[in-house]
Amino acid sequence: KQEVTQIPAALSVPEGENLVLNCSFTDSAIYNLQWFRQDPGKGLTSLLLIQSSQREQTSGRLNASLDKSSGRSTLYIAASQPGDSATYLCAVRPNDYKLSFGAGTTVTVRA
Amino acid sequence: DTAVSQTPKYLVTQMGNDKSIKCEQNLGHDTMYWYKQDSKKFLKIMFSYNNKELIINETVPNRFSPKSPDKAHLNLHINSLELGDSAVYFCASSQVPGGLQETQYFGPGTRLLVL
């Protein structure tokens, strides 16, 4: 059974600092991995999707890396802003259709 | 313009009642999902439909029954509500699963509180 762990559970940084969020998964036989953002009381917004054959994906200030063999992904957010405050969720999809989610990392960026 | 919409947004009801949550997507996707997010914030998949056909049915009590009248709609009906059903329920959609690009798009969630 796939287990997804996100460390740390919460993170508080001053504005401008780079953020590093970690995700690990127990079964490396994945099809893809997604990073989502969840704002309080809102739904999830997909940030990046990395296919199993890729090592990283970039979108603006966001960069996600994937090391499938070691079961790890890292989300980097450069030059953080208060608007980046949210919960970031990692989800992996094995070869069936079911996404397995981590519990998330709650980020607070202080102005 | 909302891509994935859910109604109602909030639902407060008594134990034992039957309730439905509706979901609609206007993205032209073939696949829709229902997730439950519990108090510890873990998201777990409950059901998935592809072109009105059930493809994922996790270990969910029989009191939960999804219905897909067409591929743009996936409703969730819950019978005999229990206290433990209190959670946030999210609907999502994506292109046909198994494709190389299958980003899931989520609705805003329905907050269910059973008293």
mmCIF file of C-alpha atoms in Angstrom:
data_model
loop_
_atom_site.group_PDB
_atom_site.id
_atom_site.type_symbol
_atom_site.label_atom_id
_atom_site.label_comp_id
_atom_site.label_asym_id
_atom_site.label_seq_id
_atom_site.Cartn_x
_atom_site.Cartn_y
_atom_site.Cartn_z
ATOM 1 C CA LYS A 1 0.000 0.000 0.000
ATOM 2 C CA GLN A 2 1.414 3.374 -1.009
ATOM 3 C CA GLU A 3 2.178 5.764 1.857
ATOM 4 C CA VAL A 4 3.023 9.392 1.263
ATOM 5 C CA THR A 5 4.776 11.468 3.911
ATOM 6 C CA GLN A 6 5.380 15.199 3.878
ATOM 7 C CA ILE A 7 7.944 16.869 6.076
ATOM 8 C CA PRO A 8 7.768 19.311 7.711
ATOM 9 C CA ALA A 9 4.104 19.487 8.663
ATOM 10 C CA ALA A 10 4.367 23.263 9.042
ATOM 11 C CA LEU A 11 6.849 25.896 8.013
ATOM 12 C CA SER A 12 7.101 29.628 8.738
ATOM 13 C CA VAL A 13 9.563 31.821 6.865
ATOM 14 C CA PRO A 14 10.141 35.546 6.321
ATOM 15 C CA GLU A 15 9.214 36.978 2.953
ATOM 16 C CA GLY A 16 11.921 36.543 0.337
ATOM 17 C CA GLU A 17 13.297 33.318 1.706
ATOM 18 C CA ASN A 18 13.303 30.195 -0.501
ATOM 19 C CA LEU A 19 10.980 27.355 0.507
ATOM 20 C CA VAL A 20 11.865 23.663 0.374
ATOM 21 C CA LEU A 21 9.041 21.164 0.851
ATOM 22 C CA ASN A 22 9.684 17.443 0.965
ATOM 23 C CA CYS A 23 7.567 14.489 -0.055
ATOM 24 C CA SER A 24 8.467 10.812 0.252
ATOM 25 C CA PHE A 25 6.572 7.733 -0.914
ATOM 26 C CA THR A 26 7.038 4.071 -0.131
ATOM 27 C CA ASP A 27 6.322 2.435 -3.501
ATOM 28 C CA SER A 28 8.504 3.710 -6.330
ATOM 29 C CA ALA A 29 6.261 2.161 -9.018
ATOM 30 C CA ILE A 30 4.439 5.408 -9.716
ATOM 31 C CA TYR A 31 2.946 6.778 -12.896
ATOM 32 C CA ASN A 32 3.195 10.445 -11.932
ATOM 33 C CA LEU A 33 3.431 12.794 -8.987
ATOM 34 C CA GLN A 34 1.502 16.024 -8.484
ATOM 35 C CA TRP A 35 1.942 18.986 -6.204
ATOM 36 C CA PHE A 36 -1.196 20.845 -5.169
ATOM 37 C CA ARG A 37 -1.894 23.991 -3.229
ATOM 38 C CA GLN A 38 -4.875 24.236 -0.848
ATOM 39 C CA ASP A 39 -5.985 27.560 0.580
ATOM 40 C CA PRO A 40 -8.084 27.574 3.796
ATOM 41 C CA GLY A 41 -11.692 26.672 3.048
ATOM 42 C CA LYS A 42 -10.976 26.181 -0.630
ATOM 43 C CA GLY A 43 -10.375 23.351 -3.045
ATOM 44 C CA LEU A 44 -7.055 22.160 -4.409
ATOM 45 C CA THR A 45 -5.162 23.813 -7.228
ATOM 46 C CA SER A 46 -2.694 21.755 -9.211
ATOM 47 C CA LEU A 47 0.746 23.354 -9.326
ATOM 48 C CA LEU A 48 2.955 20.853 -11.109
ATOM 49 C CA LEU A 49 2.678 17.332 -12.473
ATOM 50 C CA ILE A 50 5.814 15.275 -12.988
ATOM 51 C CA GLN A 51 5.634 12.135 -15.088
ATOM 52 C CA SER A 52 7.551 9.129 -13.838
ATOM 53 C CA SER A 53 10.082 9.505 -16.673
ATOM 54 C CA GLN A 54 10.876 13.114 -15.753
ATOM 55 C CA ARG A 55 13.322 14.420 -13.168
ATOM 56 C CA GLU A 56 11.831 17.879 -12.699
ATOM 57 C CA GLN A 57 9.200 20.388 -13.734
ATOM 58 C CA THR A 58 9.274 24.160 -13.493
ATOM 59 C CA SER A 59 6.587 26.812 -13.476
ATOM 60 C CA GLY A 60 7.563 30.373 -12.658
ATOM 61 C CA ARG A 61 9.045 30.456 -9.169
ATOM 62 C CA LEU A 62 8.153 26.798 -8.585
ATOM 63 C CA ASN A 63 10.407 23.870 -9.299
ATOM 64 C CA ALA A 64 9.624 20.267 -8.431
ATOM 65 C CA SER A 65 12.115 17.441 -8.625
ATOM 66 C CA LEU A 66 11.452 13.718 -8.638
ATOM 67 C CA ASP A 67 13.789 10.893 -7.646
ATOM 68 C CA LYS A 68 11.633 7.866 -8.263
ATOM 69 C CA SER A 69 14.185 5.279 -7.200
ATOM 70 C CA SER A 70 14.570 6.785 -3.754
ATOM 71 C CA GLY A 71 10.880 7.656 -3.454
ATOM 72 C CA ARG A 72 11.324 11.406 -3.050
ATOM 73 C CA SER A 73 10.113 14.661 -4.491
ATOM 74 C CA THR A 74 10.985 18.197 -3.489
ATOM 75 C CA LEU A 75 9.064 21.371 -4.217
ATOM 76 C CA TYR A 76 11.140 24.548 -4.284
ATOM 77 C CA ILE A 77 9.492 27.951 -4.152
ATOM 78 C CA ALA A 78 11.895 30.778 -4.833
ATOM 79 C CA ALA A 79 11.680 34.207 -3.215
ATOM 80 C CA SER A 80 8.585 33.446 -1.154
ATOM 81 C CA GLN A 81 5.755 35.962 -0.860
ATOM 82 C CA PRO A 82 2.911 36.268 1.679
ATOM 83 C CA GLY A 83 0.571 35.075 -1.077
ATOM 84 C CA ASP A 84 2.399 31.737 -1.049
ATOM 85 C CA SER A 85 0.937 31.005 2.390
ATOM 86 C CA ALA A 86 -1.161 27.854 1.997
ATOM 87 C CA THR A 87 -1.031 24.104 2.512
ATOM 88 C CA TYR A 88 0.962 22.226 -0.116
ATOM 89 C CA LEU A 89 -0.033 18.645 -0.852
ATOM 90 C CA CYS A 90 1.925 15.989 -2.659
ATOM 91 C CA ALA A 91 0.054 13.154 -4.421
ATOM 92 C CA VAL A 92 1.388 10.105 -6.232
ATOM 93 C CA ARG A 93 -0.417 7.965 -8.753
ATOM 94 C CA PRO A 94 0.582 4.341 -9.079
ATOM 95 C CA ASN A 95 -0.382 2.312 -12.117
ATOM 96 C CA ASP A 96 -4.058 2.289 -11.209
ATOM 97 C CA TYR A 97 -6.082 5.500 -11.154
ATOM 98 C CA LYS A 98 -5.895 6.254 -7.448
ATOM 99 C CA LEU A 99 -4.030 9.263 -6.188
ATOM 100 C CA SER A 100 -2.455 8.822 -2.743
ATOM 101 C CA PHE A 101 -2.058 12.091 -0.876
ATOM 102 C CA GLY A 102 0.280 13.214 1.850
ATOM 103 C CA ALA A 103 -1.074 15.179 4.799
ATOM 104 C CA GLY A 104 0.470 18.390 3.491
ATOM 105 C CA THR A 105 2.892 21.066 4.624
ATOM 106 C CA THR A 106 1.294 24.273 5.889
ATOM 107 C CA VAL A 107 3.394 27.266 4.884
ATOM 108 C CA THR A 108 3.251 30.718 6.416
ATOM 109 C CA VAL A 109 5.251 33.499 4.775
ATOM 110 C CA ARG A 110 5.644 36.472 7.117
ATOM 111 C CA ALA A 111 5.671 39.943 5.608
ATOM 112 C CA ASP B 1 -16.725 30.017 -15.761
ATOM 113 C CA THR B 2 -16.143 27.730 -12.788
ATOM 114 C CA ALA B 3 -14.449 24.572 -14.034
ATOM 115 C CA VAL B 4 -15.616 22.173 -11.309
ATOM 116 C CA SER B 5 -18.541 23.246 -9.169
ATOM 117 C CA GLN B 6 -20.162 21.600 -6.174
ATOM 118 C CA THR B 7 -23.429 22.225 -4.376
ATOM 119 C CA PRO B 8 -24.062 22.822 -1.611
ATOM 120 C CA LYS B 9 -20.936 24.423 -0.208
ATOM 121 C CA TYR B 10 -22.036 23.773 3.373
ATOM 122 C CA LEU B 11 -24.348 21.098 4.675
ATOM 123 C CA VAL B 12 -25.416 20.733 8.284
ATOM 124 C CA THR B 13 -27.787 17.895 9.030
ATOM 125 C CA GLN B 14 -28.963 15.476 11.683
ATOM 126 C CA MET B 15 -27.774 11.904 12.111
ATOM 127 C CA GLY B 16 -29.890 9.441 10.203
ATOM 128 C CA ASN B 17 -30.849 11.827 7.402
ATOM 129 C CA ASP B 18 -30.205 11.213 3.701
ATOM 130 C CA LYS B 19 -28.436 13.908 1.703
ATOM 131 C CA SER B 20 -26.959 14.469 -1.749
ATOM 132 C CA ILE B 21 -24.028 16.502 -2.997
ATOM 133 C CA LYS B 22 -23.884 17.514 -6.642
ATOM 134 C CA CYS B 23 -20.850 18.043 -8.844
ATOM 135 C CA GLU B 24 -20.583 19.419 -12.346
ATOM 136 C CA GLN B 25 -17.561 20.048 -14.569
ATOM 137 C CA ASN B 26 -17.470 22.085 -17.766
ATOM 138 C CA LEU B 27 -13.975 21.063 -18.831
ATOM 139 C CA GLY B 28 -15.071 18.308 -21.169
ATOM 140 C CA HIS B 29 -13.233 15.732 -19.069
ATOM 141 C CA ASP B 30 -14.102 12.053 -19.216
ATOM 142 C CA THR B 31 -13.236 11.174 -15.617
ATOM 143 C CA MET B 32 -14.647 12.430 -12.332
ATOM 144 C CA TYR B 33 -13.776 11.625 -8.734
ATOM 145 C CA TRP B 34 -15.054 11.981 -5.191
ATOM 146 C CA TYR B 35 -12.596 12.476 -2.333
ATOM 147 C CA LYS B 36 -13.106 12.760 1.415
ATOM 148 C CA GLN B 37 -10.852 15.003 3.507
ATOM 149 C CA ASP B 38 -11.042 14.169 7.181
ATOM 150 C CA SER B 39 -10.240 16.313 10.202
ATOM 151 C CA LYS B 40 -6.559 15.402 9.925
ATOM 152 C CA LYS B 41 -6.570 16.805 6.388
ATOM 153 C CA PHE B 42 -5.879 13.499 4.675
ATOM 154 C CA LEU B 43 -7.531 13.261 1.274
ATOM 155 C CA LYS B 44 -8.758 9.808 0.343
ATOM 156 C CA ILE B 45 -10.359 8.755 -2.884
ATOM 157 C CA MET B 46 -13.830 7.288 -2.641
ATOM 158 C CA PHE B 47 -15.081 6.786 -6.197
ATOM 159 C CA SER B 48 -14.184 7.507 -9.781
ATOM 160 C CA TYR B 49 -16.252 7.398 -12.942
ATOM 161 C CA ASN B 50 -14.984 7.355 -16.499
ATOM 162 C CA ASN B 51 -17.605 8.151 -19.114
ATOM 163 C CA LYS B 52 -20.389 7.304 -16.660
ATOM 164 C CA GLU B 53 -18.775 3.983 -15.770
ATOM 165 C CA LEU B 54 -17.529 3.251 -12.254
ATOM 166 C CA ILE B 55 -13.784 2.548 -12.319
ATOM 167 C CA ILE B 56 -12.752 3.092 -8.699
ATOM 168 C CA ASN B 57 -14.777 2.030 -5.714
ATOM 169 C CA GLU B 58 -12.726 2.198 -2.555
ATOM 170 C CA THR B 59 -13.740 0.626 0.713
ATOM 171 C CA VAL B 60 -16.622 2.947 1.395
ATOM 172 C CA PRO B 61 -19.814 2.051 3.304
ATOM 173 C CA ASN B 62 -22.775 1.082 1.152
ATOM 174 C CA ARG B 63 -24.549 4.147 2.492
ATOM 175 C CA PHE B 64 -22.510 6.145 -0.037
ATOM 176 C CA SER B 65 -23.724 5.829 -3.601
ATOM 177 C CA PRO B 66 -22.363 7.813 -6.539
ATOM 178 C CA LYS B 67 -24.486 8.512 -9.577
ATOM 179 C CA SER B 68 -23.296 9.816 -12.927
ATOM 180 C CA PRO B 69 -26.201 10.871 -15.178
ATOM 181 C CA ASP B 70 -23.726 12.041 -17.833
ATOM 182 C CA LYS B 71 -20.000 12.531 -18.039
ATOM 183 C CA ALA B 72 -20.217 16.150 -16.868
ATOM 184 C CA HIS B 73 -21.969 15.275 -13.605
ATOM 185 C CA LEU B 74 -21.127 13.051 -10.661
ATOM 186 C CA ASN B 75 -23.415 13.214 -7.657
ATOM 187 C CA LEU B 76 -22.897 11.634 -4.256
ATOM 188 C CA HIS B 77 -25.826 10.384 -2.241
ATOM 189 C CA ILE B 78 -25.385 9.468 1.413
ATOM 190 C CA ASN B 79 -28.004 7.466 3.318
ATOM 191 C CA SER B 80 -28.449 7.293 7.088
ATOM 192 C CA LEU B 81 -25.781 9.878 7.860
ATOM 193 C CA GLU B 82 -23.483 9.190 10.815
ATOM 194 C CA LEU B 83 -21.328 11.491 12.927
ATOM 195 C CA GLY B 84 -18.182 10.059 11.318
ATOM 196 C CA ASP B 85 -19.350 11.231 7.909
ATOM 197 C CA SER B 86 -18.552 14.814 8.918
ATOM 198 C CA ALA B 87 -15.754 15.908 6.585
ATOM 199 C CA VAL B 88 -15.060 17.954 3.502
ATOM 200 C CA TYR B 89 -16.003 16.189 0.276
ATOM 201 C CA PHE B 90 -14.196 17.196 -2.891
ATOM 202 C CA CYS B 91 -15.164 16.465 -6.447
ATOM 203 C CA ALA B 92 -12.477 16.452 -9.149
ATOM 204 C CA SER B 93 -12.163 15.754 -12.849
ATOM 205 C CA SER B 94 -9.414 14.887 -15.295
ATOM 206 C CA GLN B 95 -8.866 13.641 -18.791
ATOM 207 C CA VAL B 96 -8.971 9.923 -19.416
ATOM 208 C CA PRO B 97 -6.776 8.306 -16.752
ATOM 209 C CA GLY B 98 -3.683 6.647 -18.041
ATOM 210 C CA GLY B 99 -2.788 9.564 -20.242
ATOM 211 C CA LEU B 100 0.555 11.198 -19.754
ATOM 212 C CA GLN B 101 -1.066 14.437 -18.716
ATOM 213 C CA GLU B 102 -3.898 13.911 -16.305
ATOM 214 C CA THR B 103 -3.898 16.848 -13.955
ATOM 215 C CA GLN B 104 -6.907 16.655 -11.693
ATOM 216 C CA TYR B 105 -9.021 19.769 -11.258
ATOM 217 C CA PHE B 106 -10.807 20.091 -7.943
ATOM 218 C CA GLY B 107 -14.058 21.678 -6.909
ATOM 219 C CA PRO B 108 -14.249 24.019 -3.874
ATOM 220 C CA GLY B 109 -15.460 21.273 -1.553
ATOM 221 C CA THR B 110 -18.652 20.603 0.403
ATOM 222 C CA ARG B 111 -18.324 20.904 4.149
ATOM 223 C CA LEU B 112 -20.623 18.345 5.746
ATOM 224 C CA LEU B 113 -21.381 18.465 9.449
ATOM 225 C CA VAL B 114 -23.533 15.739 10.951
ATOM 226 C CA LEU B 115 -25.030 16.552 14.345
#
